[in-house]
Short mmCIF file of C-alpha atoms in Angstrom, two decimals:
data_model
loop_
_atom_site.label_atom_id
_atom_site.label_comp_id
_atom_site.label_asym_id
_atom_site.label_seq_id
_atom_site.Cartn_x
_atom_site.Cartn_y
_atom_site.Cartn_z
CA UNK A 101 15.88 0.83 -43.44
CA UNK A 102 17.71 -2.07 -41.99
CA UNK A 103 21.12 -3.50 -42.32
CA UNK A 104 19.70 -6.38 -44.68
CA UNK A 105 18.55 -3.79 -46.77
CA UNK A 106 21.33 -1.16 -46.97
CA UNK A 107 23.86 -2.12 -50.00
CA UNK A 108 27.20 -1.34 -48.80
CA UNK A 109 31.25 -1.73 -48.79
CA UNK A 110 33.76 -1.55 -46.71
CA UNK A 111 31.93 0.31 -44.49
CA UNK A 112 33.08 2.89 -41.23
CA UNK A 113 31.10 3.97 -38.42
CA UNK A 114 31.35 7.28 -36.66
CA UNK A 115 29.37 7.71 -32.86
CA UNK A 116 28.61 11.06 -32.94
CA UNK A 117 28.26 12.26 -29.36
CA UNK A 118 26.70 15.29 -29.94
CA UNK A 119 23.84 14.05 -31.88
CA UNK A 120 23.84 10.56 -30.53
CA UNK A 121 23.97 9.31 -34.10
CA UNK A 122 25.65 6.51 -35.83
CA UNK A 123 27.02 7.25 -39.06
CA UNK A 124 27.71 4.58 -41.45
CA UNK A 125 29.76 5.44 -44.62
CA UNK A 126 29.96 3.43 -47.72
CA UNK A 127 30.21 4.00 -51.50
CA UNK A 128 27.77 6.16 -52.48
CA UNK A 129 25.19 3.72 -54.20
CA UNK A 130 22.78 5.69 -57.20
CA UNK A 131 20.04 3.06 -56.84
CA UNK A 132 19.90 3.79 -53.03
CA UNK A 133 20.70 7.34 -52.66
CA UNK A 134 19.27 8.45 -55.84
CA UNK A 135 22.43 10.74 -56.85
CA UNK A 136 24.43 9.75 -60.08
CA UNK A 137 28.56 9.51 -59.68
CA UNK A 138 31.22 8.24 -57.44
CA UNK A 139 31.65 9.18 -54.15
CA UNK A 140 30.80 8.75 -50.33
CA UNK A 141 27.07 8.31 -49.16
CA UNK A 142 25.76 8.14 -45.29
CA UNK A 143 23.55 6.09 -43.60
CA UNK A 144 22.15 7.36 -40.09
CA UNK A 145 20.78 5.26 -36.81
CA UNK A 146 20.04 6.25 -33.66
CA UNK A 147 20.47 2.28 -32.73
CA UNK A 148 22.37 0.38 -34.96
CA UNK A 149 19.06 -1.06 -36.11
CA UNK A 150 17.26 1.42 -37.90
CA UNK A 151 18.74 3.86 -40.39
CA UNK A 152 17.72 6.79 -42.41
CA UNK A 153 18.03 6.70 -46.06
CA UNK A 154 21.67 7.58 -47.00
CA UNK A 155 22.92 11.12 -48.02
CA UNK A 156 25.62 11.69 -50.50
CA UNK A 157 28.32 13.59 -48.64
CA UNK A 158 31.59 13.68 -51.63
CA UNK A 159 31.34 12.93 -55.21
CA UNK A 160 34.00 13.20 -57.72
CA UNK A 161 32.37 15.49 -60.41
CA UNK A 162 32.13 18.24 -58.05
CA UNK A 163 35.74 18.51 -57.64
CA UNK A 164 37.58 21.06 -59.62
CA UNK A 165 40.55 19.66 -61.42
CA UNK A 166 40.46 15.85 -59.91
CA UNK A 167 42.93 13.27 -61.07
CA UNK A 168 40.34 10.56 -61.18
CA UNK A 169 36.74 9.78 -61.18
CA UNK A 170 36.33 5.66 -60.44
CA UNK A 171 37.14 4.02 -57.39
CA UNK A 172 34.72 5.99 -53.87
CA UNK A 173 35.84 3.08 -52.05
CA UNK A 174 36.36 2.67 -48.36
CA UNK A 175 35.55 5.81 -47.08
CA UNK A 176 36.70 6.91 -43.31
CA UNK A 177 35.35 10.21 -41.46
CA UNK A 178 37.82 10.99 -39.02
CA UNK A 179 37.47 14.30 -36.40
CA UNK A 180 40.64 16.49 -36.63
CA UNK A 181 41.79 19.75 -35.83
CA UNK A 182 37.87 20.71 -34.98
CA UNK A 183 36.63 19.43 -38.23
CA UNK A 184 36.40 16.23 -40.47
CA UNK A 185 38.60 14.84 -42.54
CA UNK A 186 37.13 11.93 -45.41
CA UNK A 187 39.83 9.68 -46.92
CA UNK A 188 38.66 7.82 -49.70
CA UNK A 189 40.19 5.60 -52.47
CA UNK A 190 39.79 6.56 -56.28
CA UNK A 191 41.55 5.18 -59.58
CA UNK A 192 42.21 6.08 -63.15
CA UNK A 193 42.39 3.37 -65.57
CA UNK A 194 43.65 5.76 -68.19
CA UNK A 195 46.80 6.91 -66.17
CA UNK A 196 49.12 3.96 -66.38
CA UNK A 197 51.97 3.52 -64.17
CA UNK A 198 55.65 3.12 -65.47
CA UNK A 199 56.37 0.80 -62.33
CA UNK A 200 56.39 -2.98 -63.78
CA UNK A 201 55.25 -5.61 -61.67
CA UNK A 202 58.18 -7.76 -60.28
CA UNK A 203 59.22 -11.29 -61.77
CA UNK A 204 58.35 -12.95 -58.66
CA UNK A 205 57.49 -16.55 -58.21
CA UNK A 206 59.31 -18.25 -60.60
CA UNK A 207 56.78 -16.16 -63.07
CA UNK A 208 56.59 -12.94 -64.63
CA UNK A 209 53.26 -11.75 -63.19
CA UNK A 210 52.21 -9.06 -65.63
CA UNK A 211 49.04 -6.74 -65.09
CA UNK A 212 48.66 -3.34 -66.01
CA UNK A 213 49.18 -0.92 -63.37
CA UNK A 214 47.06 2.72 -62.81
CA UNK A 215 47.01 5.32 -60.62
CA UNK A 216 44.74 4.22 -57.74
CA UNK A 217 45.28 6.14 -53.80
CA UNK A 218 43.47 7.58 -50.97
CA UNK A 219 42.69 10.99 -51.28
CA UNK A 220 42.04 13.16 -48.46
CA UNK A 221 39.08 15.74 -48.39
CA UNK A 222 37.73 18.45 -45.88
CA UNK A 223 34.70 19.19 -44.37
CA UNK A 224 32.95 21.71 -41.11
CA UNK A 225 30.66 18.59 -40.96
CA UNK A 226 30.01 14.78 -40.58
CA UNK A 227 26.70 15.48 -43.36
CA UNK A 228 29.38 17.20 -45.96
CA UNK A 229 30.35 18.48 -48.43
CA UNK A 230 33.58 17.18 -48.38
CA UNK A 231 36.49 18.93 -50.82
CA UNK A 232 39.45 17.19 -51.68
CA UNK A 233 42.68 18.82 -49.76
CA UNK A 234 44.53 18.25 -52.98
CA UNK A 235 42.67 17.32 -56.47
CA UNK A 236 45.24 16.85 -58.06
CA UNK A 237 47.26 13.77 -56.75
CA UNK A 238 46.64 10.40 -54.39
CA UNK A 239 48.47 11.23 -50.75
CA UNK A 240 50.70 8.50 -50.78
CA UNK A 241 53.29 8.46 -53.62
CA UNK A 242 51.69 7.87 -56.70
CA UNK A 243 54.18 5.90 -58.31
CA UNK A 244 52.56 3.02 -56.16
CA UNK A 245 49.40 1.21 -56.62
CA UNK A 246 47.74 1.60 -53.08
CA UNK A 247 44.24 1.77 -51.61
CA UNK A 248 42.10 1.79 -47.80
CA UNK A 249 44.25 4.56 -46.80
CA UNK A 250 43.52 5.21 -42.97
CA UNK A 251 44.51 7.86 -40.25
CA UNK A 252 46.52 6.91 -37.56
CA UNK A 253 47.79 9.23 -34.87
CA UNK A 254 50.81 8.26 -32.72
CA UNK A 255 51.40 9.25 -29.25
CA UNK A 256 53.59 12.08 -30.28
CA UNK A 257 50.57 13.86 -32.11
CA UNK A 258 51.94 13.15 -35.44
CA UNK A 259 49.41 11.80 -37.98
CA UNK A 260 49.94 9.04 -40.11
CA UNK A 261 48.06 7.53 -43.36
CA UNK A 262 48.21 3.64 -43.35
CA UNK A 263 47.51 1.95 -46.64
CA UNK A 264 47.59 -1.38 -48.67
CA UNK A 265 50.33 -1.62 -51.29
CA UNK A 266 48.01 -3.43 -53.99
CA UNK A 267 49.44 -7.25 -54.50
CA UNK A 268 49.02 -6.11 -58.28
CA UNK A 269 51.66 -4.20 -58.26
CA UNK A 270 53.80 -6.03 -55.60
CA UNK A 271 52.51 -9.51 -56.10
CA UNK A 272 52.50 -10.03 -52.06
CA UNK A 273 50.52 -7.14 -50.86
CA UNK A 274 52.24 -5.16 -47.75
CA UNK A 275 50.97 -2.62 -45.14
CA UNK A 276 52.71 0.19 -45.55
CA UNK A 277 52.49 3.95 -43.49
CA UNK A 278 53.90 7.34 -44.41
CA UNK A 279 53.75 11.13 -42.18
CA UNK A 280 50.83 13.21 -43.29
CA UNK A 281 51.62 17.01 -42.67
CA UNK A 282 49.72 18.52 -39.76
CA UNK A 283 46.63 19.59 -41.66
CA UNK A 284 46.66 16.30 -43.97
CA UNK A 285 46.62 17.90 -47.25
CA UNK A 286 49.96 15.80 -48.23
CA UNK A 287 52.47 12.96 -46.98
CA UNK A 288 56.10 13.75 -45.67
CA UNK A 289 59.32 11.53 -46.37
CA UNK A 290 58.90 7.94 -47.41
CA UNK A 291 56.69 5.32 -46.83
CA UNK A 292 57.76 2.99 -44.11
CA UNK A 293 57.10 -0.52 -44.61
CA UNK A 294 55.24 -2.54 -41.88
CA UNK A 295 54.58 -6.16 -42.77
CA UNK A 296 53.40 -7.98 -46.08
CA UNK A 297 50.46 -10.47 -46.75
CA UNK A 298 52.29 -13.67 -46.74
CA UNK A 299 53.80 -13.26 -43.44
CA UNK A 300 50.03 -14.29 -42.05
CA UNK A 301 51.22 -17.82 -41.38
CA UNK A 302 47.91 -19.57 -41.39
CA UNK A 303 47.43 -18.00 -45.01
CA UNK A 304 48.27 -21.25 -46.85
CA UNK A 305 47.68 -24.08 -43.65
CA UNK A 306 44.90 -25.65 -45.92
CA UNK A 307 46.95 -26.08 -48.69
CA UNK A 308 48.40 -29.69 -49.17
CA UNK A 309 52.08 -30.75 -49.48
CA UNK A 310 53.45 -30.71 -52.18
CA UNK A 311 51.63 -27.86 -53.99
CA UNK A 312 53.53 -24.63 -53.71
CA UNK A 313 52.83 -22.18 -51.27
CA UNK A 314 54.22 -19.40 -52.94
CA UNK A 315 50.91 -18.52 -55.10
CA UNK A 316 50.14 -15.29 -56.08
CA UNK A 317 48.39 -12.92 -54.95
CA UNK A 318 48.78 -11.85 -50.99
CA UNK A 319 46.74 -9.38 -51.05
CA UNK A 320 46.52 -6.76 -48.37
CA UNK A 321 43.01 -4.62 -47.78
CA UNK A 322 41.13 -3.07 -44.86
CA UNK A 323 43.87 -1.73 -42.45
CA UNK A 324 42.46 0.10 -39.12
CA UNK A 325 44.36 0.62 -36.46
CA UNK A 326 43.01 0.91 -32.73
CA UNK A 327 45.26 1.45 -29.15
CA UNK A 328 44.39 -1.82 -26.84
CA UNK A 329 44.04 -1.37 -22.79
CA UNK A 330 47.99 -2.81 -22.45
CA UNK A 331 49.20 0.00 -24.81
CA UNK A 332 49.79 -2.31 -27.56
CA UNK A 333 48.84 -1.29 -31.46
CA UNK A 334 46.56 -3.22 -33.12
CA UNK A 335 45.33 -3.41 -36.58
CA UNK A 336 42.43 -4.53 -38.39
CA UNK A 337 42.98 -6.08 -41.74
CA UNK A 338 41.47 -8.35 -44.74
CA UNK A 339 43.28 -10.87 -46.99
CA UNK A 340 42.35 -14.05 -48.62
CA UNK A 341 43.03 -17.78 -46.78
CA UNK A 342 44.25 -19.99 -49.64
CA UNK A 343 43.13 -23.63 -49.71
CA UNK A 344 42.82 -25.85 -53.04
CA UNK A 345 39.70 -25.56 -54.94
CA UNK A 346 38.75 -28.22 -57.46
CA UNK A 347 40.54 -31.42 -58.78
CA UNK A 348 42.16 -29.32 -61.85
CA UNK A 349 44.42 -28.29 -58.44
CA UNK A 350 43.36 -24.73 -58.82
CA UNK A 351 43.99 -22.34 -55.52
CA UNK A 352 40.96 -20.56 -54.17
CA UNK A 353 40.21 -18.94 -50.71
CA UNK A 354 37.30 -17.23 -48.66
CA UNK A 355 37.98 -13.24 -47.86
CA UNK A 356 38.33 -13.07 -43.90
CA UNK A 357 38.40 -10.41 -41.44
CA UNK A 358 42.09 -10.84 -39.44
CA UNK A 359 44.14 -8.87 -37.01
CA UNK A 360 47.78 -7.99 -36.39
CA UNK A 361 49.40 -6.69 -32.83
CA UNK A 362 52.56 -4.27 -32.41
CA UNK A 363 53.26 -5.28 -28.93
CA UNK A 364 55.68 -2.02 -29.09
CA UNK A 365 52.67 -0.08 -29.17
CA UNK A 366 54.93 1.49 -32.14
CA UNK A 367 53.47 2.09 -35.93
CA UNK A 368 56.66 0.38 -36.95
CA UNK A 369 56.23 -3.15 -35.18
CA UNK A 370 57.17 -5.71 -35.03
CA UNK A 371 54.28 -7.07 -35.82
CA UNK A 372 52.75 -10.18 -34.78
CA UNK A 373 49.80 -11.91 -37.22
CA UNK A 374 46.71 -13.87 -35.33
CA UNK A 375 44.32 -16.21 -36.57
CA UNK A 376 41.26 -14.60 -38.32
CA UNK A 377 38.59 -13.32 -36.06
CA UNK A 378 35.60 -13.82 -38.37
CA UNK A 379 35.83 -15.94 -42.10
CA UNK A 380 32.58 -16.70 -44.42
CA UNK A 381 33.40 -14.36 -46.70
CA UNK A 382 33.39 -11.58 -44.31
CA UNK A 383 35.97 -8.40 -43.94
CA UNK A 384 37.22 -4.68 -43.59
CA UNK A 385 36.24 -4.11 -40.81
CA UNK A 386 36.72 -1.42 -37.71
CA UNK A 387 36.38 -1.34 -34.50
CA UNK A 388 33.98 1.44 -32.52
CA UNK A 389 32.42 2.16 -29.21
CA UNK A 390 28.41 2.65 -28.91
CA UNK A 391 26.81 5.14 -27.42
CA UNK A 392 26.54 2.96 -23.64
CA UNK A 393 30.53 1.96 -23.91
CA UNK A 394 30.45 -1.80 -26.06
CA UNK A 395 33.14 -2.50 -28.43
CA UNK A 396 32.04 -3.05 -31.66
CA UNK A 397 33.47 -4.53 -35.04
CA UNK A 398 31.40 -3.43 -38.50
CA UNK A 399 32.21 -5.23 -41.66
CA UNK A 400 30.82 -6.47 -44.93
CA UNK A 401 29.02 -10.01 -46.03
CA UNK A 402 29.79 -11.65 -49.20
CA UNK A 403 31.86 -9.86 -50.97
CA UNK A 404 29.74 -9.39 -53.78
CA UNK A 405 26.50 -7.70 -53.16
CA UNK A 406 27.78 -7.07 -49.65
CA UNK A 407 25.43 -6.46 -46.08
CA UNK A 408 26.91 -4.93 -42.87
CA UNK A 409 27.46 -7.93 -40.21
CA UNK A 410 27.89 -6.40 -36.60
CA UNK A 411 30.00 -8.17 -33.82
CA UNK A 412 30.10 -6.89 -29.93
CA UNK A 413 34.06 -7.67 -29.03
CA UNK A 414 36.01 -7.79 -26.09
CA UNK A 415 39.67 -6.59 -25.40
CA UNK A 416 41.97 -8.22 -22.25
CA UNK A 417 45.26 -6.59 -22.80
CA UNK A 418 45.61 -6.81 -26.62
CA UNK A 419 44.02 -10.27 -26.90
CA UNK A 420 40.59 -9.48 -29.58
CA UNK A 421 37.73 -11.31 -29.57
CA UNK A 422 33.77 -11.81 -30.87
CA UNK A 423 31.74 -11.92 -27.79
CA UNK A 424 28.34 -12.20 -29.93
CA UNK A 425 27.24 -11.91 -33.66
CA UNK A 426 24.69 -9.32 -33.36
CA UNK A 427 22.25 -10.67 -35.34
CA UNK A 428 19.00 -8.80 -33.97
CA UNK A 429 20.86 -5.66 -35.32
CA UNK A 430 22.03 -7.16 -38.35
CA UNK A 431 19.27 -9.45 -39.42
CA UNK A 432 21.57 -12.81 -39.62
CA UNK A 433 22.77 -14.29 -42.86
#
C-alpha cells in the first residue's frame, strides 16, 4: 500500500530502531483493517513509501469496564519505562457534562457537552495489545471536554499529558497540561493553562474591518511538543484561519498545520504563536527523525477523507521550516 491509498487521521509515526520500521498509527479503519470497533490500527514501512496492511493494536470492546466506546482518535505510541504507552481520545455522547458553556461573545453559545479525554493504555509492544491503565475515567479531569492528549517529558523527568480544551466547551479553545504520575495511569494536581486559540494573531488577518473578530469557535487540536537545538520548546498544533466566506457575510476558514515556541524551554511559556507552516486544508501533525537522521513532519490532507502528506523540515535554533513536500513518498495531491 501507499500513502494515497491508506485512509487515515491524525496520524503519529514511531522509527523503530530495532526493527528499522516505521509505524504509522491512525484510527483503526474496518474497511481497511477488516476488524469491526473503535480503536487504534498500524500501518508498517520500511521506507515511508510502502506499507503493510494495517494491524489493529487497541479496540474499545475488549476493555473490561470502559467509560466509552466512540471517539479512537489521535492515537500516540510513546516508549516509557521499557515499554509503550498508547494515548488515545474516546467520547460518550450519553454521559453529559454538568459544566455549561460560557456566555461569551455577546452570545450565549449553547452545545451539549459529554465526556470526551485521552485515555492512556499499556503495552510490552509497538504491535499491541494495548490495555487501558484506567477503564474507567479520561486522564485529564473529566469535568472538561478535552481531546489529542500527548506526552511530554520535562527536563526534570517528570511526565506531562498536553491536551486541547475543546472550544465547545470553552468557546476559545486553549492548550492546557497537567502531571501524569510516574507510571501514567493518572494525572496529579491541576491542569495548568498554556495559551488559548485566539491568541494566534494571524487567526482573523483575512477578515475585513468592520466585521467582528471575536467569532466563535478557536478551536485548539493537534498539540506535539518537540525540544529544538537552542533548548527552546516547541509545539505542533492545528486550528482554523478565519476569513469571510460568501456575500451572506458568513465566516469560514481552511484547517492549517501551525506552531508555537516557549523560548523558556519551560512547559509553562510564555509562548510565542508563528505563522502556519503548511495550510490547504492540512494539519496535526508531528515531527520525527528517519532512519538516516532527516526531520520529518506527518500530517493529514483534507480533512474529510484524509491522506498522509509528508514534509522533510529543518530546525536553526527554534526557527521551523518545510525544506521539501515529499511528494515521491506521498504521491502529491
Amino acid at each position: 500500500m501507499r500513502l494515497p491509498d491508506m485512509p487515515l487521521h491524525d496520524p503519529f509515526i514511531v522509527a523503530d530502531e530495532k526493527t528499522r520500521a516505521y509505524h504509522l498509527y491512525t484510527s483503526n479503519d474496518p474497511s481497511v483493517s477488516g476488524v469491526d470497533g473503535t480503536g487504534t490500527m498500524v500501518y508498517r514501512s520500511h521506507n515511508l513509501r510502502d506499507w503493510m496492511r494495517p494491524v489493529v493494536v487497541f479496540l474499545t470492546a475488549e476493555q473490561t469496564g470502559i467509560w466509552a466506546t466512540d471517539g479512537g482518535w489521535a492515537p500516540e505510541v510513546h516508549e516509557w519505562g521499557g515499554q509503550y504507552y498508547l494515548f488515545t481520545t474516546l467520547h460518550n455522547q450519553d454521559r453529559p457534562l454538568a459544566v455549561p458553556p460560557p456566555d461569551r461573545w455577546g452570545t450565549p453559545f449553547q452545545i451539549p457537552n459529554y465526556m470526551r479525554g485521552t485515555i492512556t493504555a499499556v503495552s510490552d509492544s509497538l504491535l499491541g495489545p494495548f490495555t487501558a491503565l484506567d477503564p474507567s475515567r479520561p486522564a485529564p479531569p473529566e469535568n472538561l471536554m478535552t481531546l489529542d492528549g500527548t506526552l511530554y517529558v520535562d527536563p526534570s523527568g517528570q511526565p506531562w499529558m498536553v491536551y486541547a480544551h475543546e472550544w465547545l466547551q470553552t468557546i476559545d479553545g486553549t492548550m492546557e497540561a497537567i502531571r501524569l504520575a510516574p507510571d501514567l495511569s493518572r494525572t496529579i494536581g491541576d491542569p495548568v493553562f498554556l495559551f488559548k486559540a485566539s491568541d494566534a494573531f494571524w487567526v482573523g488577518e483575512q477578515i475585513p474591518g468592520g466585521v467582528p473578530h471575536q467569532i466563535p469557535p478557536y478551536i485548539t487540536d493537534g498539540p506535539q511538543l518537540y525540544r529544538t537545538p537552542d533548548g527552546s520548546l516547541l509545539m505542533l498544533w492545528s486550528t482554523y484561519e478565519k476569513n469571510v466566506a460568501g456575500q451572506d457575510g458568513t465566516i469560514g476558514g481552511g484547517y492549517v498545520q501551525t506552531h508555537a515556541i516557549s523560548k523558556s524551554g519551560n512547559i509553562t511559556g510564555p509562548w510565542q504563536q508563528h505563522r502556519p507552516l503548511v495550510r490547504d486544508d492540512s494539519g496535526h501533525g508531528m515531527l520525527f527523525h528517519t532512519f538516516d537522521g532527516r526531520l520529518m513532519m506527518v500530517l493529514h490532507r483534507p480533512f474529510d477523507n484524509a491522506r498522509g502528506k509528508l514534509y522533510e523540515m529543518q530546525l536553526v535554533g527554534h526557527e521551523l521550516r518545510v525544506l521539501d513536500r515529499r511528494a515521491d513518498l506521498d504521491g502529491g495531491g
